[in-house]
N, CA, C and O of each residue as an XYZ file, in Angstrom:
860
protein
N       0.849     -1.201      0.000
C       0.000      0.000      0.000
C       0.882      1.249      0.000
O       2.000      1.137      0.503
N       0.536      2.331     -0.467
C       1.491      3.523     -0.900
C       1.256      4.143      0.270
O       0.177      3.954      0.830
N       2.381      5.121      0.922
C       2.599      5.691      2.817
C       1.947      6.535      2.254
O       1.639      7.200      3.244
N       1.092      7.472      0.716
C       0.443      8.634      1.081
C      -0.453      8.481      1.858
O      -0.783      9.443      2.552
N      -1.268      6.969      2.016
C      -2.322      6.846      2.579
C      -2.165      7.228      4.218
O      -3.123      7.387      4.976
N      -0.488      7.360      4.662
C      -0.956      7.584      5.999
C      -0.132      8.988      6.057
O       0.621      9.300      6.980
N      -0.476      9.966      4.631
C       0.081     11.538      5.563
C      -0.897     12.093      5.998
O      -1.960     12.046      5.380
N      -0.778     12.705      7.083
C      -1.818     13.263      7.545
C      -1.286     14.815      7.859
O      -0.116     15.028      8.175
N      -2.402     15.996      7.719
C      -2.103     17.254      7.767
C      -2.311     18.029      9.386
O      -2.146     19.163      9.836
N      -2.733     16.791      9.887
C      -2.713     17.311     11.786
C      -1.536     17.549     12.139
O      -0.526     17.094     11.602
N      -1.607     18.563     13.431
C       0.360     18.798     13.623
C       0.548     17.718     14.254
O      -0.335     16.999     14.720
N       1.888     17.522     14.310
C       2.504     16.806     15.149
C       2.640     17.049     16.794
O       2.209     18.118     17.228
N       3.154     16.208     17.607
C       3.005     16.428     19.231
C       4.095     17.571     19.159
O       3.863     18.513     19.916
N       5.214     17.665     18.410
C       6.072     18.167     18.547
C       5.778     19.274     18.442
O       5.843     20.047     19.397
N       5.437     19.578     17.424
C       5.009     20.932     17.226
C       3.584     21.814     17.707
O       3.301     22.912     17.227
N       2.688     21.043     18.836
C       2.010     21.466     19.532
C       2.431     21.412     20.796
O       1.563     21.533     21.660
N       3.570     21.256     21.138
C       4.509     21.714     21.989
C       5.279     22.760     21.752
O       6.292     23.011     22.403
N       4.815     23.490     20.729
C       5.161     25.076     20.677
C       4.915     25.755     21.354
O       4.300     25.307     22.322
N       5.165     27.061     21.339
C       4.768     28.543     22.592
C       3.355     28.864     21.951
O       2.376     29.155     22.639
N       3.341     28.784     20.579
C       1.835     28.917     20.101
C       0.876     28.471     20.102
O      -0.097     28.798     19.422
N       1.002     27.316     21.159
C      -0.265     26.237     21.473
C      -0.745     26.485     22.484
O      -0.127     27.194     23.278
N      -1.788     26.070     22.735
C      -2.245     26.204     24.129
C      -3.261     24.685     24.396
O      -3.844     23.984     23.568
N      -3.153     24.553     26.049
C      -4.460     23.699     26.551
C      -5.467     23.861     26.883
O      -5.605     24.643     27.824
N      -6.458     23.338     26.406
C      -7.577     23.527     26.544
C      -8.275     22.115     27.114
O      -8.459     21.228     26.280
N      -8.589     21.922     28.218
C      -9.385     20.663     28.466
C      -7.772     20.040     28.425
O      -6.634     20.445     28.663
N      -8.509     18.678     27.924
C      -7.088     17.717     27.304
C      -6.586     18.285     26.058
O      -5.527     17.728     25.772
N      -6.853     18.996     25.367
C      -6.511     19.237     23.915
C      -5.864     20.236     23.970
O      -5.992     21.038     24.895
N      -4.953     20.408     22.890
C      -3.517     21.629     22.589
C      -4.229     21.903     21.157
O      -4.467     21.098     20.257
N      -4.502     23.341     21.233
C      -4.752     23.901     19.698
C      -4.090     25.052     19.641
O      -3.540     25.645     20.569
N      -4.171     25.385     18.377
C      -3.128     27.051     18.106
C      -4.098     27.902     18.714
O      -5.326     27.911     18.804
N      -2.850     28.842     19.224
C      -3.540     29.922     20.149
C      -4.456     31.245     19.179
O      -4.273     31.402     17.972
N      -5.153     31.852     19.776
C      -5.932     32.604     18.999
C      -6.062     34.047     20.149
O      -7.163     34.456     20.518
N      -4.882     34.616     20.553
C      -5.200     35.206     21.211
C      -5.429     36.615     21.306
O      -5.708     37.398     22.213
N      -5.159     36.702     19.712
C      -6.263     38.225     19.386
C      -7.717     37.922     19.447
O      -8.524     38.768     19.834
N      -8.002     36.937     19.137
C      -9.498     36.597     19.197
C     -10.004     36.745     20.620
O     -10.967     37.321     21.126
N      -9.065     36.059     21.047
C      -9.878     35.932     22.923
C      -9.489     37.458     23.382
O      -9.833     37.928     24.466
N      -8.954     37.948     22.696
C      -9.155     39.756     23.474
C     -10.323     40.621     22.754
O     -10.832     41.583     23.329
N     -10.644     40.282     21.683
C     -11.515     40.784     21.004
C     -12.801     41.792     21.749
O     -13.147     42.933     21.444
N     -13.406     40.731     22.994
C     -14.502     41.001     23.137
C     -14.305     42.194     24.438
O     -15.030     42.902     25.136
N     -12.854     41.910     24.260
C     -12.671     44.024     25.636
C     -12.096     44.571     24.989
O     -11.278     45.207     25.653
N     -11.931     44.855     23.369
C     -11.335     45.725     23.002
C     -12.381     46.190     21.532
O     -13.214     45.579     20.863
N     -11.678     47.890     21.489
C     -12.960     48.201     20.556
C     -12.304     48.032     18.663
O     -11.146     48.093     18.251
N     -13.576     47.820     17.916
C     -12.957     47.361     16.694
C     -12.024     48.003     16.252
O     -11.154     47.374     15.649
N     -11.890     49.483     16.403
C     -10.376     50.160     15.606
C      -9.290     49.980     16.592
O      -8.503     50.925     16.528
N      -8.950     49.042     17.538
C      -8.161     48.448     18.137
C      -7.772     47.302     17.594
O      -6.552     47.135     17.588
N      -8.520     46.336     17.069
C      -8.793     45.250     16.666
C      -8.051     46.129     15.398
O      -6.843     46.328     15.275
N      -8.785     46.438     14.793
C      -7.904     47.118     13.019
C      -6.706     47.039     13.121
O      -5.973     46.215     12.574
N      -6.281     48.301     14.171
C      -5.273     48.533     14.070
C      -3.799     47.567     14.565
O      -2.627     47.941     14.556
N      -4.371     46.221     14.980
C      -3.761     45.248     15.305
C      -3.632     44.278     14.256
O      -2.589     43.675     14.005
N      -4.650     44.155     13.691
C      -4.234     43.569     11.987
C      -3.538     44.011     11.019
O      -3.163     43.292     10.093
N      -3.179     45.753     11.160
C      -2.386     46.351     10.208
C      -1.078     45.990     10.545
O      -0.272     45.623      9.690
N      -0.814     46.069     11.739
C       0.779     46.053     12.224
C       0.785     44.444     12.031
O       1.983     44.165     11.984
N       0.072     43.302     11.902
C      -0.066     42.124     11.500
C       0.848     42.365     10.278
O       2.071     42.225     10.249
N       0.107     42.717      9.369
C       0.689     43.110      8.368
C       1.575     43.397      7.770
O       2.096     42.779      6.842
N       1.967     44.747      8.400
C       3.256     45.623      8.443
C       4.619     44.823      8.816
O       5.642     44.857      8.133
N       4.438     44.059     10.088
C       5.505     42.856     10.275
C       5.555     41.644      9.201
O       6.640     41.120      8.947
N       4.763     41.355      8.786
C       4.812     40.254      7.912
C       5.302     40.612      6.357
O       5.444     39.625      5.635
N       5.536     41.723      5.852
C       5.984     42.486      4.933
C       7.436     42.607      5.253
O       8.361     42.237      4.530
N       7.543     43.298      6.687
C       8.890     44.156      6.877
C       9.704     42.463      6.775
O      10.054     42.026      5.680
N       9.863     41.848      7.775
C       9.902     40.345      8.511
C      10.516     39.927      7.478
O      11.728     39.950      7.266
N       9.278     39.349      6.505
C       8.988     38.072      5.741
C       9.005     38.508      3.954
O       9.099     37.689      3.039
N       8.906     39.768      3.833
C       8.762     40.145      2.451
C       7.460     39.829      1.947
O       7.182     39.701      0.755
N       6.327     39.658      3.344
C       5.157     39.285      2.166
C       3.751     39.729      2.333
O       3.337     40.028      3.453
N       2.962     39.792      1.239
C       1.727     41.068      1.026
C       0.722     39.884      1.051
O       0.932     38.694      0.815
N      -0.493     40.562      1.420
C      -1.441     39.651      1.186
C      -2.233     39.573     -0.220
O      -3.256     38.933     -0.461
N      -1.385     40.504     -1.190
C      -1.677     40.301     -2.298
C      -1.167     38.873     -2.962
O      -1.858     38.285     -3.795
N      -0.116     38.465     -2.591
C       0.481     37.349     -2.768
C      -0.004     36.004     -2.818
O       0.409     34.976     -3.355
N      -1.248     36.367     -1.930
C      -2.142     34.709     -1.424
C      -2.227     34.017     -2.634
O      -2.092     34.758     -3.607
N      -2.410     32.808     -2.895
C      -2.951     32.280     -3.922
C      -2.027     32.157     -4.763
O      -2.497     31.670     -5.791
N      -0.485     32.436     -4.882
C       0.376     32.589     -5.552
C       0.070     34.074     -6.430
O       0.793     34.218     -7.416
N      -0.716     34.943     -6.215
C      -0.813     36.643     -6.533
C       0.557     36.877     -6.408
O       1.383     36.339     -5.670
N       0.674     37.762     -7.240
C       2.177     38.420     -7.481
C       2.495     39.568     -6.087
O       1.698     39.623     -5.151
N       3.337     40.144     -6.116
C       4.012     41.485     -5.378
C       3.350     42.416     -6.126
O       3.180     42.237     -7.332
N       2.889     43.550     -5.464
C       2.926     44.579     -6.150
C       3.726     45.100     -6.929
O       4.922     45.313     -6.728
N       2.668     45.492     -8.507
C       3.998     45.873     -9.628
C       4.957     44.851    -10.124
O       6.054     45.233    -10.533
N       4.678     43.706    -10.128
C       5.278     42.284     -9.880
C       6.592     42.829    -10.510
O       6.289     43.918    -10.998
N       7.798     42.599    -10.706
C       8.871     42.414    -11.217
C      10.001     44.420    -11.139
O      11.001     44.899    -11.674
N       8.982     44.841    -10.167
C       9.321     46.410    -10.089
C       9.637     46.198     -8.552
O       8.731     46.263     -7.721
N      11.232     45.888     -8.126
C      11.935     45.401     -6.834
C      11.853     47.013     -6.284
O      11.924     46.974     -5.056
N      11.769     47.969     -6.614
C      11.844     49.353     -6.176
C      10.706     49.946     -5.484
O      10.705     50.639     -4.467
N       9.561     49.484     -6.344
C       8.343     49.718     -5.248
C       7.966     48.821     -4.221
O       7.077     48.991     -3.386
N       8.580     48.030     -4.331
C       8.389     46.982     -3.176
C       9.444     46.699     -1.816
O       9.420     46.030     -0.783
N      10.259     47.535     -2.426
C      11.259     47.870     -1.474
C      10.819     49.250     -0.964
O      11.059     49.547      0.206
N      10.413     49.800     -1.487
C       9.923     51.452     -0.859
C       8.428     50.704     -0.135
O       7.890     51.680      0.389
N       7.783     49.830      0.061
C       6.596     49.556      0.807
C       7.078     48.471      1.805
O       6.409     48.057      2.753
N       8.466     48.020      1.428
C       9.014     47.486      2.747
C       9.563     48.214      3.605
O       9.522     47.836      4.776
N       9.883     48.811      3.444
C      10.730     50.399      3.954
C       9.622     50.830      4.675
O       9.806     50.350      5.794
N       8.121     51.730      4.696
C       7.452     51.830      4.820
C       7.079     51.152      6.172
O       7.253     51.573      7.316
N       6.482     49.910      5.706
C       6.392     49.062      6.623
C       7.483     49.105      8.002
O       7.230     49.658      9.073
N       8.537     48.490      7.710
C       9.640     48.768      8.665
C       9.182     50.442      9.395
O       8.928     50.284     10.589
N       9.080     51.443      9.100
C       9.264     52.842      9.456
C       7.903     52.595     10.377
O       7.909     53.171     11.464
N       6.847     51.869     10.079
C       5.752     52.076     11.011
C       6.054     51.282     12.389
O       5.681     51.658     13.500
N       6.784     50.137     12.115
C       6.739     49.207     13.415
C       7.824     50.114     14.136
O       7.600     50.292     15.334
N       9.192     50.841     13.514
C      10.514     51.378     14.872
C       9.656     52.408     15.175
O       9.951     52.878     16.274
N       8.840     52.885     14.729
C       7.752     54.539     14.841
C       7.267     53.961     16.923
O       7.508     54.369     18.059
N       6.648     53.044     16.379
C       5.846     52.600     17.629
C       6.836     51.732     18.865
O       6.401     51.480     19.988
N       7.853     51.458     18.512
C       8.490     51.044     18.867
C       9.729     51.874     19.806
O      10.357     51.298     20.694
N       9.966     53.484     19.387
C      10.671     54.409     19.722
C       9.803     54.955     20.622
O      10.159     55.653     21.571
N       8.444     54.602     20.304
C       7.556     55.542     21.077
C       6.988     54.749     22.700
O       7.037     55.315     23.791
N       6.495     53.388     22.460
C       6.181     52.628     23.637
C       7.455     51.794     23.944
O       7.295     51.017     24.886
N       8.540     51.778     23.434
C       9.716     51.021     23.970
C       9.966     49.550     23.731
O       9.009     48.779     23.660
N      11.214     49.127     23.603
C      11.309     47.525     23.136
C      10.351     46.101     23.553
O       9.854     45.112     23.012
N      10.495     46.845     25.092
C       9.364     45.235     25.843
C       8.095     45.226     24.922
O       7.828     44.215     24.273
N       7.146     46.591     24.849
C       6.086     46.367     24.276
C       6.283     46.061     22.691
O       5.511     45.224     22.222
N       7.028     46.522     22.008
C       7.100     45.979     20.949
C       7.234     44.634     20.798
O       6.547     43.945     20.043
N       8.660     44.010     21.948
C       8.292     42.834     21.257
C       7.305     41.635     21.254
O       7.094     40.657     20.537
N       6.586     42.398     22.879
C       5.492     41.636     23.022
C       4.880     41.676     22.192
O       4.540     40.527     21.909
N       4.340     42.607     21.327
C       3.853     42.375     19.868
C       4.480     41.372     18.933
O       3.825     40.416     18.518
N       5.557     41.545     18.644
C       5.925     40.468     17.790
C       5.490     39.268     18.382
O       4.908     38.494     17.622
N       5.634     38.917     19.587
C       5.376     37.974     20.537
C       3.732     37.272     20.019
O       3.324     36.278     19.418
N       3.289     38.232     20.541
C       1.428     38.006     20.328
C       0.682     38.028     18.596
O      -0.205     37.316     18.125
N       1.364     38.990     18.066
C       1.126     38.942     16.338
C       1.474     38.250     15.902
O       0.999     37.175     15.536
N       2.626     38.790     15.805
C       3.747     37.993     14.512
C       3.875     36.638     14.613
O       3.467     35.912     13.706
N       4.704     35.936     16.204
C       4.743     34.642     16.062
C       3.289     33.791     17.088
O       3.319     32.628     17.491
N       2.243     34.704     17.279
C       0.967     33.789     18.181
C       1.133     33.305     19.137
O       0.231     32.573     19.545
N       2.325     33.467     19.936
C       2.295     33.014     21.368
C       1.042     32.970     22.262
O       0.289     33.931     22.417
N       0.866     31.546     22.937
C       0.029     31.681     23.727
C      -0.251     32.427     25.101
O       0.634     32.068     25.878
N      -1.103     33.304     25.712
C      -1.340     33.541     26.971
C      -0.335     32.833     27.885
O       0.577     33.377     28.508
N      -0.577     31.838     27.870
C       0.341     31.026     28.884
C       1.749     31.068     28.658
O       2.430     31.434     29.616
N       2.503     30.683     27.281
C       3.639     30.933     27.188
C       4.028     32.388     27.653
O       4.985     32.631     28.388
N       3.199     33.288     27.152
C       3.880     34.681     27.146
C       3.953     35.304     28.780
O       4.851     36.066     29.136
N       2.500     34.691     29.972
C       2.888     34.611     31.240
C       3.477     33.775     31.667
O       3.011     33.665     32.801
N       4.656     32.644     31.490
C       5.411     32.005     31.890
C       6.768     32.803     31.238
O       7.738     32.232     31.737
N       7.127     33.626     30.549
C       8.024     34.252     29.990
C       8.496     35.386     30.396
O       9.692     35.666     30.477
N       6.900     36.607     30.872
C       6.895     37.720     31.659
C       7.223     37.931     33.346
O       7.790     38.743     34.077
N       6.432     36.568     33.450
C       6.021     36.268     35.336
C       6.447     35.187     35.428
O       5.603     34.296     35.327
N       7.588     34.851     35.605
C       7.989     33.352     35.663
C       7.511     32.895     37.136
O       7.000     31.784     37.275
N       7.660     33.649     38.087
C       7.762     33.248     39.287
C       6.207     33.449     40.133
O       5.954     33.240     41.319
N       5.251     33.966     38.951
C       3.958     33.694     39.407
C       3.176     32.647     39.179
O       3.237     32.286     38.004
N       2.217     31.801     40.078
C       1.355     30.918     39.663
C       0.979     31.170     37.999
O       1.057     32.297     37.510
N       0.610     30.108     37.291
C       0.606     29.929     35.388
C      -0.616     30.756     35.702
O      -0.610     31.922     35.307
N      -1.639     30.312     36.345
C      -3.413     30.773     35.695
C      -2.971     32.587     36.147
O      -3.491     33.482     35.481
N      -2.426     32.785     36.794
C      -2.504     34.801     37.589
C      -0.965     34.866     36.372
O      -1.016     35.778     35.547
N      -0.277     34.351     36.344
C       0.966     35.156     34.785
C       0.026     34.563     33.190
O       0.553     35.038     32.184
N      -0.768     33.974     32.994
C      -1.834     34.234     32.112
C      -2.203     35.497     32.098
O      -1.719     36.478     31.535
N      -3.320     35.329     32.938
C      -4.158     36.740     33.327
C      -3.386     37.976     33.232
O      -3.943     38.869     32.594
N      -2.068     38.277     33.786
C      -1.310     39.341     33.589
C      -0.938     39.228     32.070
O      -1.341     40.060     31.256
N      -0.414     38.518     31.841
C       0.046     38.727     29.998
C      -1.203     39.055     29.132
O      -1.311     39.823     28.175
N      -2.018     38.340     29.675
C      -3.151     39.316     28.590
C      -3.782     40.675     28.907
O      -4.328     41.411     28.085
N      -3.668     40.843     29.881
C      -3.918     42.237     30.537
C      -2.700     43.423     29.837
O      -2.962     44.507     29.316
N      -1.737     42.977     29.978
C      -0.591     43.245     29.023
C      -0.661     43.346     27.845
O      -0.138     44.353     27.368
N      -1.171     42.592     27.121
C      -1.108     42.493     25.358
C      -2.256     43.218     25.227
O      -2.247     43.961     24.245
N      -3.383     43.248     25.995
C      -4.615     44.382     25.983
C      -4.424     45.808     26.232
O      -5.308     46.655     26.102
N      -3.324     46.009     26.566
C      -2.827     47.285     26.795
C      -1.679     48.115     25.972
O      -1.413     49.274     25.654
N      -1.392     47.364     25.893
C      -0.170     47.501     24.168
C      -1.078     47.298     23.007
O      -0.808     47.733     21.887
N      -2.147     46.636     23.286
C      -2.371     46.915     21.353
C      -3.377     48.375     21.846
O      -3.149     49.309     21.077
N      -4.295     48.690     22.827
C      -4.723     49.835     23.391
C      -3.446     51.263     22.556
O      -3.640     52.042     21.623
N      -2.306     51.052     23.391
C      -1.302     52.156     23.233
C      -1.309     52.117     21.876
O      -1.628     53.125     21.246
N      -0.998     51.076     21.312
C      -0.979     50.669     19.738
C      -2.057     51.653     19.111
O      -1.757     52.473     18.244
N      -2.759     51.569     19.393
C      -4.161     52.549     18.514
C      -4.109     53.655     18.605
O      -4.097     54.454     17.669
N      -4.067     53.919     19.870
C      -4.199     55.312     20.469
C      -3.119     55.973     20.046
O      -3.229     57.148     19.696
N      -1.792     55.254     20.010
C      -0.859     56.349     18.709
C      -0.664     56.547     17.582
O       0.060     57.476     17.222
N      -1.167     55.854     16.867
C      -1.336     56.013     15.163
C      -2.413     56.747     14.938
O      -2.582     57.324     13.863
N      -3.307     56.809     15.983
C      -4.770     57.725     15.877
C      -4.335     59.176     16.150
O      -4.889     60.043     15.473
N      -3.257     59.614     17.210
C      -2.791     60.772     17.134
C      -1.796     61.183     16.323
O      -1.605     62.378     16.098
N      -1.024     60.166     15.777
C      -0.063     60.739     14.667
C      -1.316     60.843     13.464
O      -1.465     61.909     12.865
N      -1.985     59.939     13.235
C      -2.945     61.001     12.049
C      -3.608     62.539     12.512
O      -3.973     63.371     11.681
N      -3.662     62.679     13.552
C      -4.475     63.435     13.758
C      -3.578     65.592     13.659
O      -3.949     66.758     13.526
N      -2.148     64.663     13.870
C      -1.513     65.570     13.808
C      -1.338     65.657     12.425
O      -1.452     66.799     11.980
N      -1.043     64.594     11.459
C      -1.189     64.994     10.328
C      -1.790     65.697      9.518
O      -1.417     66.214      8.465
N      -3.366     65.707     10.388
C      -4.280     66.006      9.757
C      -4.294     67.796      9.717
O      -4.770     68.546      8.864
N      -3.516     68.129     11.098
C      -3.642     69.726     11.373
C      -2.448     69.966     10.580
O      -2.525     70.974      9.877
N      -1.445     69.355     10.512
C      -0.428     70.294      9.622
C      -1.042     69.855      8.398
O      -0.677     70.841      7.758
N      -1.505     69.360      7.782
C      -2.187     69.409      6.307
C      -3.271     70.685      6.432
O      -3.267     71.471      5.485
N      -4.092     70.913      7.414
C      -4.861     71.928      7.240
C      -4.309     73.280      7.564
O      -4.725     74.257      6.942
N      -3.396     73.401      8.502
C      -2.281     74.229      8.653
C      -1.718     75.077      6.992
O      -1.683     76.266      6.674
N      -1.345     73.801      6.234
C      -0.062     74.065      5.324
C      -0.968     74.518      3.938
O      -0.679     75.306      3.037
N      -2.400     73.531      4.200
C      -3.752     74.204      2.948
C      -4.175     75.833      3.382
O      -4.778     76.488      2.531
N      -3.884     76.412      4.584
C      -4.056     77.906      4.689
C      -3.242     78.783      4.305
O      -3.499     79.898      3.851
N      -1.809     78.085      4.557
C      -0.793     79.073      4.353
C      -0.958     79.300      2.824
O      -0.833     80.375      2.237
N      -1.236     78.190      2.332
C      -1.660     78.217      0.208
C      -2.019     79.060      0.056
O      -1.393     80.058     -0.301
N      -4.065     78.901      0.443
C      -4.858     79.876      0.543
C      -4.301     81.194      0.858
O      -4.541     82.202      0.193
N      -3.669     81.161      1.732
C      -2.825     82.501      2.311
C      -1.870     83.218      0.816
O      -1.765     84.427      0.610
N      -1.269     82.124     -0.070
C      -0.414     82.971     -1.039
C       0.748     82.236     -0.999
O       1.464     82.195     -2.000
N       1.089     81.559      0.166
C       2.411     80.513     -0.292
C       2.571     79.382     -1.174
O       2.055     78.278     -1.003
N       3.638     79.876     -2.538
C       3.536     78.851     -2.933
C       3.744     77.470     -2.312
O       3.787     77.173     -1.119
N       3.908     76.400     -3.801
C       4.288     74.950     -3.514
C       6.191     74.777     -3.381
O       6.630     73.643     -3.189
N       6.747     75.445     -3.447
C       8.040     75.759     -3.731
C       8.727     76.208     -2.546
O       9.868     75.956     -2.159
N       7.673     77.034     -1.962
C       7.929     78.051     -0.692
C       7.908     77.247      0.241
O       8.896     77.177      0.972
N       6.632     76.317      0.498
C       6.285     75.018      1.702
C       7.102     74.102      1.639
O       7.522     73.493      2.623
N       7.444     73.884      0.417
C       8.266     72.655      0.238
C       9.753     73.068      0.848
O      10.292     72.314      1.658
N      10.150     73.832      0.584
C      11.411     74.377      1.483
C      11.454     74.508      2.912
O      12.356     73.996      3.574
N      10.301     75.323      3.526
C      10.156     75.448      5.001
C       9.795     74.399      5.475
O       9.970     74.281      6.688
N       9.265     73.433      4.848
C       8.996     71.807      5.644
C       9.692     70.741      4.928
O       9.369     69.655      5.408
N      10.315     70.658      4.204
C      11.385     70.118      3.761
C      10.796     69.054      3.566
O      11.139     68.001      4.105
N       9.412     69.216      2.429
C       9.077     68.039      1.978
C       9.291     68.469      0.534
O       9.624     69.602      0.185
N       8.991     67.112     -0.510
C       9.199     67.333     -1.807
C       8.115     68.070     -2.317
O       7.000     67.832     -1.850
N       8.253     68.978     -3.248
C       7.084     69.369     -3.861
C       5.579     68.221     -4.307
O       4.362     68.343     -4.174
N       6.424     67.214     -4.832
C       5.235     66.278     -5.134
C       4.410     65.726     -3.700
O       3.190     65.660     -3.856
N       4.804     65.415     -2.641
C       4.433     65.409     -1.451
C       3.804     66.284     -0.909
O       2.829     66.197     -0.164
N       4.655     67.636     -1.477
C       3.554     68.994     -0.452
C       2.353     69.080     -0.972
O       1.566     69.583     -0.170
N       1.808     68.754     -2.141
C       1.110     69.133     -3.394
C      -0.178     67.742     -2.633
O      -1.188     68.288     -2.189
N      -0.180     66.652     -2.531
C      -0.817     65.644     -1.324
C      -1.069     66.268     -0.166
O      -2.183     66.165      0.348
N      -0.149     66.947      0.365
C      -0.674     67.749      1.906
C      -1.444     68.452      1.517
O      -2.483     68.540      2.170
N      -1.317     69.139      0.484
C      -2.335     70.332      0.684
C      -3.818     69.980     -0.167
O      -4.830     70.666     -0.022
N      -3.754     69.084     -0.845
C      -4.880     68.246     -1.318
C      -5.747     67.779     -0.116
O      -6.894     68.065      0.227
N      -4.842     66.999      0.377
C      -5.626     66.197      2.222
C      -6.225     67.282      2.718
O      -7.401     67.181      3.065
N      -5.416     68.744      2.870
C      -5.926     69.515      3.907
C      -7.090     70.621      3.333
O      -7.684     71.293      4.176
N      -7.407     70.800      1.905
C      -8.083     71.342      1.296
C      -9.588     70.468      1.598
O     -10.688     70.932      1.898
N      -9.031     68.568      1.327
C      -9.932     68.279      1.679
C     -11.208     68.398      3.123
O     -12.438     68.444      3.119
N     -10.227     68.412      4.183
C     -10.776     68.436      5.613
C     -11.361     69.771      5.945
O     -12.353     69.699      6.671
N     -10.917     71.202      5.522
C     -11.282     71.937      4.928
C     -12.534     72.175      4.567
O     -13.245     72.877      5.286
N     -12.933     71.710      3.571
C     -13.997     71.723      2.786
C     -15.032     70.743      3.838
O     -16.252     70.810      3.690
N     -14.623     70.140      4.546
C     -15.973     68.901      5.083
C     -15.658     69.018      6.447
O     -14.949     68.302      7.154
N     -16.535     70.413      6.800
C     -15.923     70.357      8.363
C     -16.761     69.403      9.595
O     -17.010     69.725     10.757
N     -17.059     68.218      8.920
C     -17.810     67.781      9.633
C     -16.834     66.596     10.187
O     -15.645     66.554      9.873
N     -17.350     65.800     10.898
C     -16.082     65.557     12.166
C     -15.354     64.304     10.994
O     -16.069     63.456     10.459
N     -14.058     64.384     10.781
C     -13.364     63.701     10.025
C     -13.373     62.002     10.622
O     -13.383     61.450     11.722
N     -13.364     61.666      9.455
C     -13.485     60.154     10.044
C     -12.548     58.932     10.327
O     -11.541     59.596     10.575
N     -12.226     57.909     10.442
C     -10.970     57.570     10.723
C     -10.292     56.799      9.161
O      -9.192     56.255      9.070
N     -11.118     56.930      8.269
C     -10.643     56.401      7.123
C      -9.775     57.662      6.744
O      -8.620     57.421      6.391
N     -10.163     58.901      6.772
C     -10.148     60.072      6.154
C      -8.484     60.273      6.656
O      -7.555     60.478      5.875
N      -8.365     60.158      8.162
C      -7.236     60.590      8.595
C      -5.963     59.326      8.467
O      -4.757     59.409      8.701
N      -7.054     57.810      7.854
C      -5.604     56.800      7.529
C      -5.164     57.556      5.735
O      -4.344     56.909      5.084
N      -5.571     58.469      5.285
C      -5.876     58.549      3.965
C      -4.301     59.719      3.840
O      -3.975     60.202      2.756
């Protein structure tokens, strides 16, 4: 009889003896522990925890979720734009990373990137506390870092959003694109986007929304 008949696609013991497993009852399954925070945290928390999903798995791994399915790279065979959106990527994770400090970052990598379980990650943090109370603390932990997580990309847009409306007055005001681009030492083709964004917000003074300010 041919051995395909006995491959099987269940993991192995070995490898549910990873940090990414967890017990449940008698049973070890992959941990899901953005899911189990889900229900105390609010959805643009949740978002913004799938982007940096993302963002690491790009910077990391080189890879887009355009890719699924064997989908190409963006621009397939154009290594320049895909290196400028790895770049990118990279610039968002040291951003947050300069800002809440290494532990929380890498507890992110920890909890995102490679799925560590609750339990591994309180046997890692709290070694010397009972498992079920260094659980409970590590997720209290990872609920609070992806928290910080939101709450600063929501104010770096937000600041974006005033120097775009800022830099659309000084226009209005008579400064050129030439003039801004010098005093903020962005490229003209860039300033020419700021002041588009801020013309936009501008014009719709009604309370900007959070697409508007990822925009």
């Amino acid at each position: 009889m041919s051995r395909i008949n006995y491959l099987t696609t269940t993991p192995t013991r070995e490898r549910t003896r990873k940090v990414d497993y967890e017990t449940l009852g008698r049973r070890r399954r992959r941990a899901n522990t953005l899911g189990a925070l889900s229900s105390r945290l609010k959805a643009e928390v949740i978002s913004e925890a799938e982007q940096w999903v993302k963002d690491w798995m790009l910077a990391e791994h080189g890879y887009l979720d355009i890719m699924k399915d064997g989908g190409a790279p963006a621009l397939a065979g154009n290594v320049f734009t895909f290196n400028a959106l790895q770049g990118k990527a990279w610039g968002r994770l040291k951003a947050f990373r300069r800002h809440a400090g290494r532990e929380r970052h890498q507890l992110l990598v920890n909890l995102l990137g490679l799925g560590w379980s609750f339990t591994s990650l309180g046997s890692k943090l709290y070694p010397n506390l009972h498992p079920d109370r260094a659980r409970k603390k590590a997720a209290d932990d990872c609920a609070t870092t992806l928290e910080m997580l939101a709450d600063f990309w929501l104010e770096q847009r937000r600041a974006k959003a005033r120097q775009a409306v800022h830099i659309a007055r000084q226009h209005r005001q008579g400064l050129d694109i030439p003039t801004l681009s010098k005093t903020y030492n962005i490229a003209p083709k860039g300033m020419q986007k700021i002041i588009q964004h801020g013309e936009h917000i501008l014009n719709k003074p009604q309370k900007i929304t959070a697409v508007e300010l990822r925009s």
